[in-house]
PDB file of C-alpha atoms in Angstrom:
ATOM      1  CA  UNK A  30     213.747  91.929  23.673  1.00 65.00           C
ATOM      2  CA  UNK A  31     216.136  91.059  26.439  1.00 92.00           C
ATOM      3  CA  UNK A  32     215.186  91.114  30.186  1.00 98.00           C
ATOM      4  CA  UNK A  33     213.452  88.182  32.506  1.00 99.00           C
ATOM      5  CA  UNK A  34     210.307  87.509  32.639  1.00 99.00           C
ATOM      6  CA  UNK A  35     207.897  85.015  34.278  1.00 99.00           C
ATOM      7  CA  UNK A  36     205.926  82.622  33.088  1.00 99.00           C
ATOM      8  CA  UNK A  37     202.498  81.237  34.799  1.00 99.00           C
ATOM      9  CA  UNK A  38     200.680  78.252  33.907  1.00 99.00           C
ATOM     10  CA  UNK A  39     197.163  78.410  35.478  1.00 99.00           C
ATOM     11  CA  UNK A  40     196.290  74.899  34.360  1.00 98.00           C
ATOM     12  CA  UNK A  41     198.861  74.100  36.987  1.00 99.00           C
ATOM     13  CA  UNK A  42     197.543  76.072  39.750  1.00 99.00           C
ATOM     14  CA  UNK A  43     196.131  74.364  43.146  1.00 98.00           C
ATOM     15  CA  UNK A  44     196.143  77.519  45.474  1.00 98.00           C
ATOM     16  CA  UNK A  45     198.228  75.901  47.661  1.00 98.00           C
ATOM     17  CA  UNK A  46     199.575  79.539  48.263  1.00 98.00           C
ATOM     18  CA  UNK A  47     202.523  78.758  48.585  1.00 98.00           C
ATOM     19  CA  UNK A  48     203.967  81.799  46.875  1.00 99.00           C
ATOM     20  CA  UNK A  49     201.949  83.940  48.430  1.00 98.00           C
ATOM     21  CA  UNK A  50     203.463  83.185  52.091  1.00 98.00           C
ATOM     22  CA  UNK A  51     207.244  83.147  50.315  1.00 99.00           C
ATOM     23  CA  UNK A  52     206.834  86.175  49.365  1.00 99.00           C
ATOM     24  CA  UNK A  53     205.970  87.496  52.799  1.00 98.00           C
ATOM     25  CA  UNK A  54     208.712  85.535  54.689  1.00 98.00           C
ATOM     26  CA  UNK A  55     210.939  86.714  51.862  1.00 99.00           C
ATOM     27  CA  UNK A  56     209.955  90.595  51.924  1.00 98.00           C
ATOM     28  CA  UNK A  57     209.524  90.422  55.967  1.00 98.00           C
ATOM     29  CA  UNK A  58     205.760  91.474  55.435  1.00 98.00           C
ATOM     30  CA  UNK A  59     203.654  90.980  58.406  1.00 96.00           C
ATOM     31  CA  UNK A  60     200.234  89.291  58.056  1.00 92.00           C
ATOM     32  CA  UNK A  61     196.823  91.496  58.339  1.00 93.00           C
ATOM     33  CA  UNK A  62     194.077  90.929  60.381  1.00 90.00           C
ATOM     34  CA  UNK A  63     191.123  89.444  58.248  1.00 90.00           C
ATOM     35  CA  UNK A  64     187.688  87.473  58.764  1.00 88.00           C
ATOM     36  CA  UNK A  65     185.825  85.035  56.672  1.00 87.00           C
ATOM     37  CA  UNK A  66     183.901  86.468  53.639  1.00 84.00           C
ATOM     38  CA  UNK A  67     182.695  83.166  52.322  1.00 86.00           C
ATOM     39  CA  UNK A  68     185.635  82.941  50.448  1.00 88.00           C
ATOM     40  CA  UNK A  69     188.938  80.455  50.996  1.00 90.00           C
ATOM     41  CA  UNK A  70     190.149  83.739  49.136  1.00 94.00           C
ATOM     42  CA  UNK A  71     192.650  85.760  51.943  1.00 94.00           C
ATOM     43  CA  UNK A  72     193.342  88.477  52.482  1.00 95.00           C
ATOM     44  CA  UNK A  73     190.494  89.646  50.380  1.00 94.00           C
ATOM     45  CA  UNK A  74     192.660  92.003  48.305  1.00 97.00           C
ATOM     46  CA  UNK A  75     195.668  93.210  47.502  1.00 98.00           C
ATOM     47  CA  UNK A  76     197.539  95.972  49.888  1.00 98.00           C
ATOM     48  CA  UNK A  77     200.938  97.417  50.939  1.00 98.00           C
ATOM     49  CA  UNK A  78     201.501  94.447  53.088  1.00 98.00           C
ATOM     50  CA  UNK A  79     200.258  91.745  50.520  1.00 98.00           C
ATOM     51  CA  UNK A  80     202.323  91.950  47.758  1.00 99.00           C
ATOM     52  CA  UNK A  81     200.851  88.486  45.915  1.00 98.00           C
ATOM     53  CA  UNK A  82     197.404  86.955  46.240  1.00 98.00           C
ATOM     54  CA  UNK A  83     196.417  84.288  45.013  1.00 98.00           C
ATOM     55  CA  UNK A  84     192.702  84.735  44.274  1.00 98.00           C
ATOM     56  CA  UNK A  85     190.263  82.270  44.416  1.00 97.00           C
ATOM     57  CA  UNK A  86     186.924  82.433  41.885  1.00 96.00           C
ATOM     58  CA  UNK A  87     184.149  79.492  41.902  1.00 93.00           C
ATOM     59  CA  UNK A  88     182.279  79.787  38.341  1.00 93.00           C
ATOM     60  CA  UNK A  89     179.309  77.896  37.253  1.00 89.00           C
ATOM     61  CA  UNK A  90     179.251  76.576  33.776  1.00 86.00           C
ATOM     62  CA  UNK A  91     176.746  75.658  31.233  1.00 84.00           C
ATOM     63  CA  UNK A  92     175.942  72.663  32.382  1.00 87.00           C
ATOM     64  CA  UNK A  93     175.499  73.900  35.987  1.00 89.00           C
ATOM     65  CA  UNK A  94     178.859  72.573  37.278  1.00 92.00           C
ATOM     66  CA  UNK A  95     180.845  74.585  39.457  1.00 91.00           C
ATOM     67  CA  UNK A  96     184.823  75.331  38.526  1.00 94.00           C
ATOM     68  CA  UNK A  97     187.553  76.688  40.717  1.00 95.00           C
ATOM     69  CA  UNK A  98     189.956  79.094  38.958  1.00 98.00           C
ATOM     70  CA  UNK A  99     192.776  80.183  40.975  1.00 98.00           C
ATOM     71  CA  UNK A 100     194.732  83.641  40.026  1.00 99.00           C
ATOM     72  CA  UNK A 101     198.065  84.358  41.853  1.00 99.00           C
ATOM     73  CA  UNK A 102     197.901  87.828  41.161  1.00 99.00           C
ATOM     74  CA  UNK A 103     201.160  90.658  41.010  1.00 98.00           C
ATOM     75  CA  UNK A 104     202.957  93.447  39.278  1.00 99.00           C
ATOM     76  CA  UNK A 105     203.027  92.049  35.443  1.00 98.00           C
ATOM     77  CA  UNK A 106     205.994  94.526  35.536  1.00 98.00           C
ATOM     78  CA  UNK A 107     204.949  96.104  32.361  1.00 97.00           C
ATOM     79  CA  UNK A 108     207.075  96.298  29.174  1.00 96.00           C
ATOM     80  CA  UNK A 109     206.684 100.373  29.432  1.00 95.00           C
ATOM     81  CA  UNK A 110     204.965 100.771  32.821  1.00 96.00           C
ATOM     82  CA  UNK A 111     202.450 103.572  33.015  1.00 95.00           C
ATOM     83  CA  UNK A 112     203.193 103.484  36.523  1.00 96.00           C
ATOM     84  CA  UNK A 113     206.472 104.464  36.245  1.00 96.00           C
ATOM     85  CA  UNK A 114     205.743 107.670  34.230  1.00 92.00           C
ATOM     86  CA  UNK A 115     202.195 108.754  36.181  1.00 92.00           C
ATOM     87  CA  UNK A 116     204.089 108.284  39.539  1.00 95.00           C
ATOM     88  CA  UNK A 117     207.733 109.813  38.662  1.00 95.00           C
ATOM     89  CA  UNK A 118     205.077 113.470  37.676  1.00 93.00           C
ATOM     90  CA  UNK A 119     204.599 113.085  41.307  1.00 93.00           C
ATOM     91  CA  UNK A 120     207.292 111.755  42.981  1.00 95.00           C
ATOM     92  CA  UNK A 121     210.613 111.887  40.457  1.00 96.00           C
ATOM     93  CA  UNK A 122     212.552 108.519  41.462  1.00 97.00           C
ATOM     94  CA  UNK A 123     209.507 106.560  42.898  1.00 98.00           C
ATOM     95  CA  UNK A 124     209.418 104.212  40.220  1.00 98.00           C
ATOM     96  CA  UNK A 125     212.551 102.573  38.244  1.00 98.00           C
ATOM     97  CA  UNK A 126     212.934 100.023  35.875  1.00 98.00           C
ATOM     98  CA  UNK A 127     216.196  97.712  35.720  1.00 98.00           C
ATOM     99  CA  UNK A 128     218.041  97.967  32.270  1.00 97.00           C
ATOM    100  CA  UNK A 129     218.815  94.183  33.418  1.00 98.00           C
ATOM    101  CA  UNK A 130     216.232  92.560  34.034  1.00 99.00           C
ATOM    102  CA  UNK A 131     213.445  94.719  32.750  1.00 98.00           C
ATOM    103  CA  UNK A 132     211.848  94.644  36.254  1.00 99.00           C
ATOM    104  CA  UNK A 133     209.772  97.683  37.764  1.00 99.00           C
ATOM    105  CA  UNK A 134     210.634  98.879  40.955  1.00 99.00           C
ATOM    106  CA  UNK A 135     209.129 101.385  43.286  1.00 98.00           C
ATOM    107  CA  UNK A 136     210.972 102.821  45.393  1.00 98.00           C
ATOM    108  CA  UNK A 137     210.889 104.581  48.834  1.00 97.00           C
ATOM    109  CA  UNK A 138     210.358 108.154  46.852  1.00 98.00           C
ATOM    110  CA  UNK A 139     207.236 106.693  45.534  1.00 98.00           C
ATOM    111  CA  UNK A 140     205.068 108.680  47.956  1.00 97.00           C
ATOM    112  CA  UNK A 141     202.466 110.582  47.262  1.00 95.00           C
ATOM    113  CA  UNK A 142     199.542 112.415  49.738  1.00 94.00           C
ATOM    114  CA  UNK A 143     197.385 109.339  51.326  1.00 95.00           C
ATOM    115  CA  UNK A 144     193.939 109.349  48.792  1.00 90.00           C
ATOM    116  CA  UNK A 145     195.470 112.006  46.330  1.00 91.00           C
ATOM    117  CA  UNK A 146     195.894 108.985  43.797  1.00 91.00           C
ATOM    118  CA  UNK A 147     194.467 105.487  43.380  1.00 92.00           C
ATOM    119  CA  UNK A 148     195.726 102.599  41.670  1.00 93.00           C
ATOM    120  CA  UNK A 149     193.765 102.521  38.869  1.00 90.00           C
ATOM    121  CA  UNK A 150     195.470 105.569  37.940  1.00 91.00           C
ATOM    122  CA  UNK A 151     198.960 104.479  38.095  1.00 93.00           C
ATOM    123  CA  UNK A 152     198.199 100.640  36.682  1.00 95.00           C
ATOM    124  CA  UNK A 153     196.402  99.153  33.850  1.00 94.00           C
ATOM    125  CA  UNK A 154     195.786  96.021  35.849  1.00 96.00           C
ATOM    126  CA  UNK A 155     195.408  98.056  39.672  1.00 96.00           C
ATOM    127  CA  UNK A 156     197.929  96.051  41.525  1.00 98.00           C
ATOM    128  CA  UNK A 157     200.531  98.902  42.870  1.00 98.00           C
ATOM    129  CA  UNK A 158     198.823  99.584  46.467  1.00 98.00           C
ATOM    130  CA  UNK A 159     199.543 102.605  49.126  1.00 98.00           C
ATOM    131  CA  UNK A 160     200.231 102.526  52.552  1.00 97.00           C
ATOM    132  CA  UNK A 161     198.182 104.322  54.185  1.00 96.00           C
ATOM    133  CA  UNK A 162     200.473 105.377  57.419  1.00 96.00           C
ATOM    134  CA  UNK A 163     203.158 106.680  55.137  1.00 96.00           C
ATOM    135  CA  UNK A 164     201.583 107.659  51.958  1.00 97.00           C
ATOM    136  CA  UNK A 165     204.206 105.219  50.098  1.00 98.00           C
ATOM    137  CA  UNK A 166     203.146 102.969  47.131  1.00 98.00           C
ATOM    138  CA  UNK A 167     204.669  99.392  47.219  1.00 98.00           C
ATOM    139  CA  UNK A 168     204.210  96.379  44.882  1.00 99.00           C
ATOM    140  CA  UNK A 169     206.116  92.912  43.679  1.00 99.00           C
ATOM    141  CA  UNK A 170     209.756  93.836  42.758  1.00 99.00           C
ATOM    142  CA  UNK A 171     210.711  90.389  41.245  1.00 99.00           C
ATOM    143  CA  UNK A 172     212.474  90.108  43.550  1.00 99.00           C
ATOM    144  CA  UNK A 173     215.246  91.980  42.678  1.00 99.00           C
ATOM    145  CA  UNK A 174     217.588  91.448  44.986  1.00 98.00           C
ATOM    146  CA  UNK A 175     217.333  87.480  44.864  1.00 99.00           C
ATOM    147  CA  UNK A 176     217.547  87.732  40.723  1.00 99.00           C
ATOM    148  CA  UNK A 177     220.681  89.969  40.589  1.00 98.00           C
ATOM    149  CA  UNK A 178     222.624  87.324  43.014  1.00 98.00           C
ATOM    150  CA  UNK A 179     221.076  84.324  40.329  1.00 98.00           C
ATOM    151  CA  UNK A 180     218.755  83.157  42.732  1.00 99.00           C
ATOM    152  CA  UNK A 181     215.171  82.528  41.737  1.00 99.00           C
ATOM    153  CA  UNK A 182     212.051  84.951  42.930  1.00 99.00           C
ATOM    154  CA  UNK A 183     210.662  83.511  46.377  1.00 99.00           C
ATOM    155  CA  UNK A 184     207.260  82.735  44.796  1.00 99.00           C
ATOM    156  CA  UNK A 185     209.077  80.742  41.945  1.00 99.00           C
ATOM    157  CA  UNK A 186     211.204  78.928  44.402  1.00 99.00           C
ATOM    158  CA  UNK A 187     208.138  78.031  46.286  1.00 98.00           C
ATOM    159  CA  UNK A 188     205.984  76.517  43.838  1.00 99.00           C
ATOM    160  CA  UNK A 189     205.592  72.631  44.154  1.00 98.00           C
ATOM    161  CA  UNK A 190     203.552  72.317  40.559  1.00 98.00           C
ATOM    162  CA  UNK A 191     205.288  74.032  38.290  1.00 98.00           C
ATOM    163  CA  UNK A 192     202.593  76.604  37.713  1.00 99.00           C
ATOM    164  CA  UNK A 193     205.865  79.495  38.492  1.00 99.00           C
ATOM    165  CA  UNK A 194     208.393  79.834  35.939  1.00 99.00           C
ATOM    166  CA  UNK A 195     210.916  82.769  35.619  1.00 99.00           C
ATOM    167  CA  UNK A 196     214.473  83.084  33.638  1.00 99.00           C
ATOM    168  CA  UNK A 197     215.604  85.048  30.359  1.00 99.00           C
ATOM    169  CA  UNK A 198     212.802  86.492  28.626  1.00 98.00           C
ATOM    170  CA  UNK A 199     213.167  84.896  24.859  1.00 98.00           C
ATOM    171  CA  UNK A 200     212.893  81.352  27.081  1.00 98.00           C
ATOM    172  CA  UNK A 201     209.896  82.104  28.813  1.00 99.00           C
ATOM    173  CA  UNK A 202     207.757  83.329  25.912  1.00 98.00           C
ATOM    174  CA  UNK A 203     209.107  79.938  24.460  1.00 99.00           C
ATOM    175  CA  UNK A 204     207.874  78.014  27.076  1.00 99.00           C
ATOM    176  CA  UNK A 205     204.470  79.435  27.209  1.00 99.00           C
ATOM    177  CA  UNK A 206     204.196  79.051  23.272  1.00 99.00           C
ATOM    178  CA  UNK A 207     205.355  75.404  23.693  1.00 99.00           C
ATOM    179  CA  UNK A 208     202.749  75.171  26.908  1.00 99.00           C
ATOM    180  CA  UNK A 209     199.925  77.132  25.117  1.00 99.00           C
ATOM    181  CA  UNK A 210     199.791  74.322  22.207  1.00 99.00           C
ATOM    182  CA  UNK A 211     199.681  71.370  24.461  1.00 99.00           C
ATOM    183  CA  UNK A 212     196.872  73.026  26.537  1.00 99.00           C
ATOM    184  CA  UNK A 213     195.122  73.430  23.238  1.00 98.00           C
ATOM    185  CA  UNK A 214     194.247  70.530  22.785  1.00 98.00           C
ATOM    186  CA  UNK A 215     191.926  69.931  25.479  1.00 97.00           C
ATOM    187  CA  UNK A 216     191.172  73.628  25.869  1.00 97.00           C
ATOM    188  CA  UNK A 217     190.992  75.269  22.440  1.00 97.00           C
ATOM    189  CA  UNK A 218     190.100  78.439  23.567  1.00 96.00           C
ATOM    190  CA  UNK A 219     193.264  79.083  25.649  1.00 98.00           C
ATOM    191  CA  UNK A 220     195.128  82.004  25.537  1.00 98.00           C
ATOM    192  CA  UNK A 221     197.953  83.454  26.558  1.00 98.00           C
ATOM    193  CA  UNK A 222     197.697  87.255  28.614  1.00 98.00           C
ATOM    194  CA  UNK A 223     199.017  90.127  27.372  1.00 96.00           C
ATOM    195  CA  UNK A 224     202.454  88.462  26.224  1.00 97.00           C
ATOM    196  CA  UNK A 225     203.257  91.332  23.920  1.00 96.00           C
ATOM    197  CA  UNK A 226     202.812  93.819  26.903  1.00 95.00           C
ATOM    198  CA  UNK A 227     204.059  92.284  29.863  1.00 98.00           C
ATOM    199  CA  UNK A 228     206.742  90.182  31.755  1.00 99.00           C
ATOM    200  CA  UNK A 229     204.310  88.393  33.509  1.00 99.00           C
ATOM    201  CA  UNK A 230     202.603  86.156  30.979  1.00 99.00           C
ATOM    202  CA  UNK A 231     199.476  83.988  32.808  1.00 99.00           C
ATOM    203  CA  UNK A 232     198.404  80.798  30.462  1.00 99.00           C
ATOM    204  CA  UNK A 233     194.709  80.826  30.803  1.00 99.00           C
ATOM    205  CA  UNK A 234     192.348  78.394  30.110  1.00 97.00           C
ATOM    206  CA  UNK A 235     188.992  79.854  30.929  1.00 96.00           C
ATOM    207  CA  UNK A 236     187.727  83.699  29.557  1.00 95.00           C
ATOM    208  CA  UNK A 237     189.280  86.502  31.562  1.00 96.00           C
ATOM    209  CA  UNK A 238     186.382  87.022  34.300  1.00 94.00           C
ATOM    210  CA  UNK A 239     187.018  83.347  35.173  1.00 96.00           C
ATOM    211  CA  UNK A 240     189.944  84.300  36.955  1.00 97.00           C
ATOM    212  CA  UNK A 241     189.598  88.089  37.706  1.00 96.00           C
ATOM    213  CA  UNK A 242     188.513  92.006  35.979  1.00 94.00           C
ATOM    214  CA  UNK A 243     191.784  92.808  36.461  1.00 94.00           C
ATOM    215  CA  UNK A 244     193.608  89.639  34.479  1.00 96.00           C
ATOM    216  CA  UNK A 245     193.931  91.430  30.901  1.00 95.00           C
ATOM    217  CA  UNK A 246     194.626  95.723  30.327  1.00 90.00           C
ATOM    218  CA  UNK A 247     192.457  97.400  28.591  1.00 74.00           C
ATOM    219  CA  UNK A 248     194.653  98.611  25.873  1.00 65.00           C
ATOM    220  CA  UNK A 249     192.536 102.109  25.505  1.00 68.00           C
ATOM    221  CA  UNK A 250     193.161 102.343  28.908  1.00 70.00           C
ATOM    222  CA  UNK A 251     196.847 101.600  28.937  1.00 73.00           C
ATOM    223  CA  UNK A 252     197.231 103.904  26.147  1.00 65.00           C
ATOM    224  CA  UNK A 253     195.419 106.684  27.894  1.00 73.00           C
ATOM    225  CA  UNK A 254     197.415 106.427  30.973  1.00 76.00           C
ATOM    226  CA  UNK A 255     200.709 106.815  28.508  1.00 70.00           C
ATOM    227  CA  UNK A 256     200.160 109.601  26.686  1.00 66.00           C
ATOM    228  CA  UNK A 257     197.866 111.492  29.368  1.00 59.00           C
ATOM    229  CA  UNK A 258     199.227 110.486  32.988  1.00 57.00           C
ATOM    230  CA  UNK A 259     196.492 110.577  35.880  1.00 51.00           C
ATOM    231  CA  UNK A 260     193.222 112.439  35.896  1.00 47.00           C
ATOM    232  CA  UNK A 261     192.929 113.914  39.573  1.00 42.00           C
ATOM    233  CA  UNK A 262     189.413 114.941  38.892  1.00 39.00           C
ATOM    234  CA  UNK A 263     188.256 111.368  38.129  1.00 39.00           C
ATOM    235  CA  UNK A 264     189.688 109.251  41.293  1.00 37.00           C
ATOM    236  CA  UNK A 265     186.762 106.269  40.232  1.00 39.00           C
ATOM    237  CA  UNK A 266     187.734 103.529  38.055  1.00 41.00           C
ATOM    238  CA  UNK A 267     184.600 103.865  36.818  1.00 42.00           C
ATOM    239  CA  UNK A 268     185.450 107.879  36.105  1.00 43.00           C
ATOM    240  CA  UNK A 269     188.852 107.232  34.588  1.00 42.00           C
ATOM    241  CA  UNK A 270     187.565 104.661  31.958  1.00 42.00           C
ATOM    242  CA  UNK A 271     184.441 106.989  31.219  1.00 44.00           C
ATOM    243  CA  UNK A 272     187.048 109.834  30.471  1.00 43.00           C
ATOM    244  CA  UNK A 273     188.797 107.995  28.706  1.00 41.00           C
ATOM    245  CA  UNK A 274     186.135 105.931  26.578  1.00 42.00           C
ATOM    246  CA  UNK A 275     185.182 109.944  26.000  1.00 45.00           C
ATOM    247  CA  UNK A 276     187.978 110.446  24.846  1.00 39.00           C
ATOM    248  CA  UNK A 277     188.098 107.525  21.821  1.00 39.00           C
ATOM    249  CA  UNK A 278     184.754 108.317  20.679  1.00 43.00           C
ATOM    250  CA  UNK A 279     185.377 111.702  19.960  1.00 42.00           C
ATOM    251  CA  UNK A 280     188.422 111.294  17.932  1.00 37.00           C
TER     252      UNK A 280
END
């Protein structure tokens, strides 16, 4: 399989954020008014303006010790992106994908009536998010327009630890292959997310609610978003994976 992809080692992660704020110089996104949740975690979510977050999650482990895990969440810019076919039944053209680079890009047709359809209905992992003035979906483009002229994305630029990696696809599964051993041998249970799926490909250490609910796809899900596109009657996450939980256990 040809394309780019990126590769992202979370042992190497300090939340510096540093690709979260290259991203907005890059993109020209301006910043949003927030206020302290009790979190170093900010903005608190993802939105049409915050294209990358890097999310911040304190867990306690057996031994009562508290662990940071940091999660610089985007678009995995999906091998076949549900988004691309749930959105084009709405808006044809929103949502492209580059024969080049494999990257998934919504455009400015990808507009749909403000609240008519949330994210979970479009993404496996919820990332794409809608602007509420205009009614137009946005999300990470890898940078498109830096790739095609052989620069690097901003947030790979940016990154001081090496925890961002991008280039030719076959080379970054490599990598992370080559990284995932090394790691296992302190961290056995380390894994690699979604690699089969995705060309974002996060080397975890920790299990998947360490870093965030929305770090692996539930492959019912992503299957169910394939073959059936959105479900307007069931705007809930918690609707749409009833329906289609439903759905498995009656065939």
């Amino acid at each position: 399989m040809n394309g780019k992809s990126f590769f992202v080692d979370l042992t190497l992660c300090t939340a510096c954020r540093g690709c979260q704020v290259a991203c907005k110089q890059w993109k020209k996104l301006p910043a949003e008014k927030t206020r302290n949740m009790g979190s170093h975690q900010n903005p608190q979510d993802l939105s049409s303006k915050t294209l990358r977050l890097v999310r911040f999650n304190e867990v306690q482990d057996d031994k009562n010790k508290l662990n940071w895990f940091f999660f610089p969440e985007q678009c995995r810019h999906c091998i076949e992106p549900p988004c691309k076919y749930t959105v084009n039944m709405y808006a044809p053209g929103g949502v492209i994908q580059d024969p080049e680079t494999g990257a998934v890009i919504m455009t400015d047709k990808a507009k749909t009536k403000v609240g008519k359809v949330e994210s979970w209905e479009l993404c496996p992992y919820n990332v794409p998010r809608q602007d509420p003035e205009t009614g137009i979906w946005n999300k990470c483009d890898m940078c498109i327009d830096r790739v095609q002229m052989g620069m690097l994305p901003a947030c790979v630029q940016s990154c001081p630890t090496g925890t961002m990696n991008f280039g030719d696809r076959e080379e970054m599964l490599d990598l992370a292959n080559k990284r995932l051993a090394a790691v296992k041998k302190t961290k056995p249970k380390a894994y690699l997310a979604d690699p089969e799926d995705v060309r974002v490909i996060y080397l975890c250490e920790s299990a998947p609610d360490s870093y965030h609910e929305n770090l692996l796809a539930s492959a019912d899900q992503r299957k169910t978003l394939m073959a059936n596109g959105p479900a307007p009657t069931k705007s809930s996450r918690r609707g749409f994976l009833t329906a289609a939980l439903g759905k498995n256990n009656k065939a």
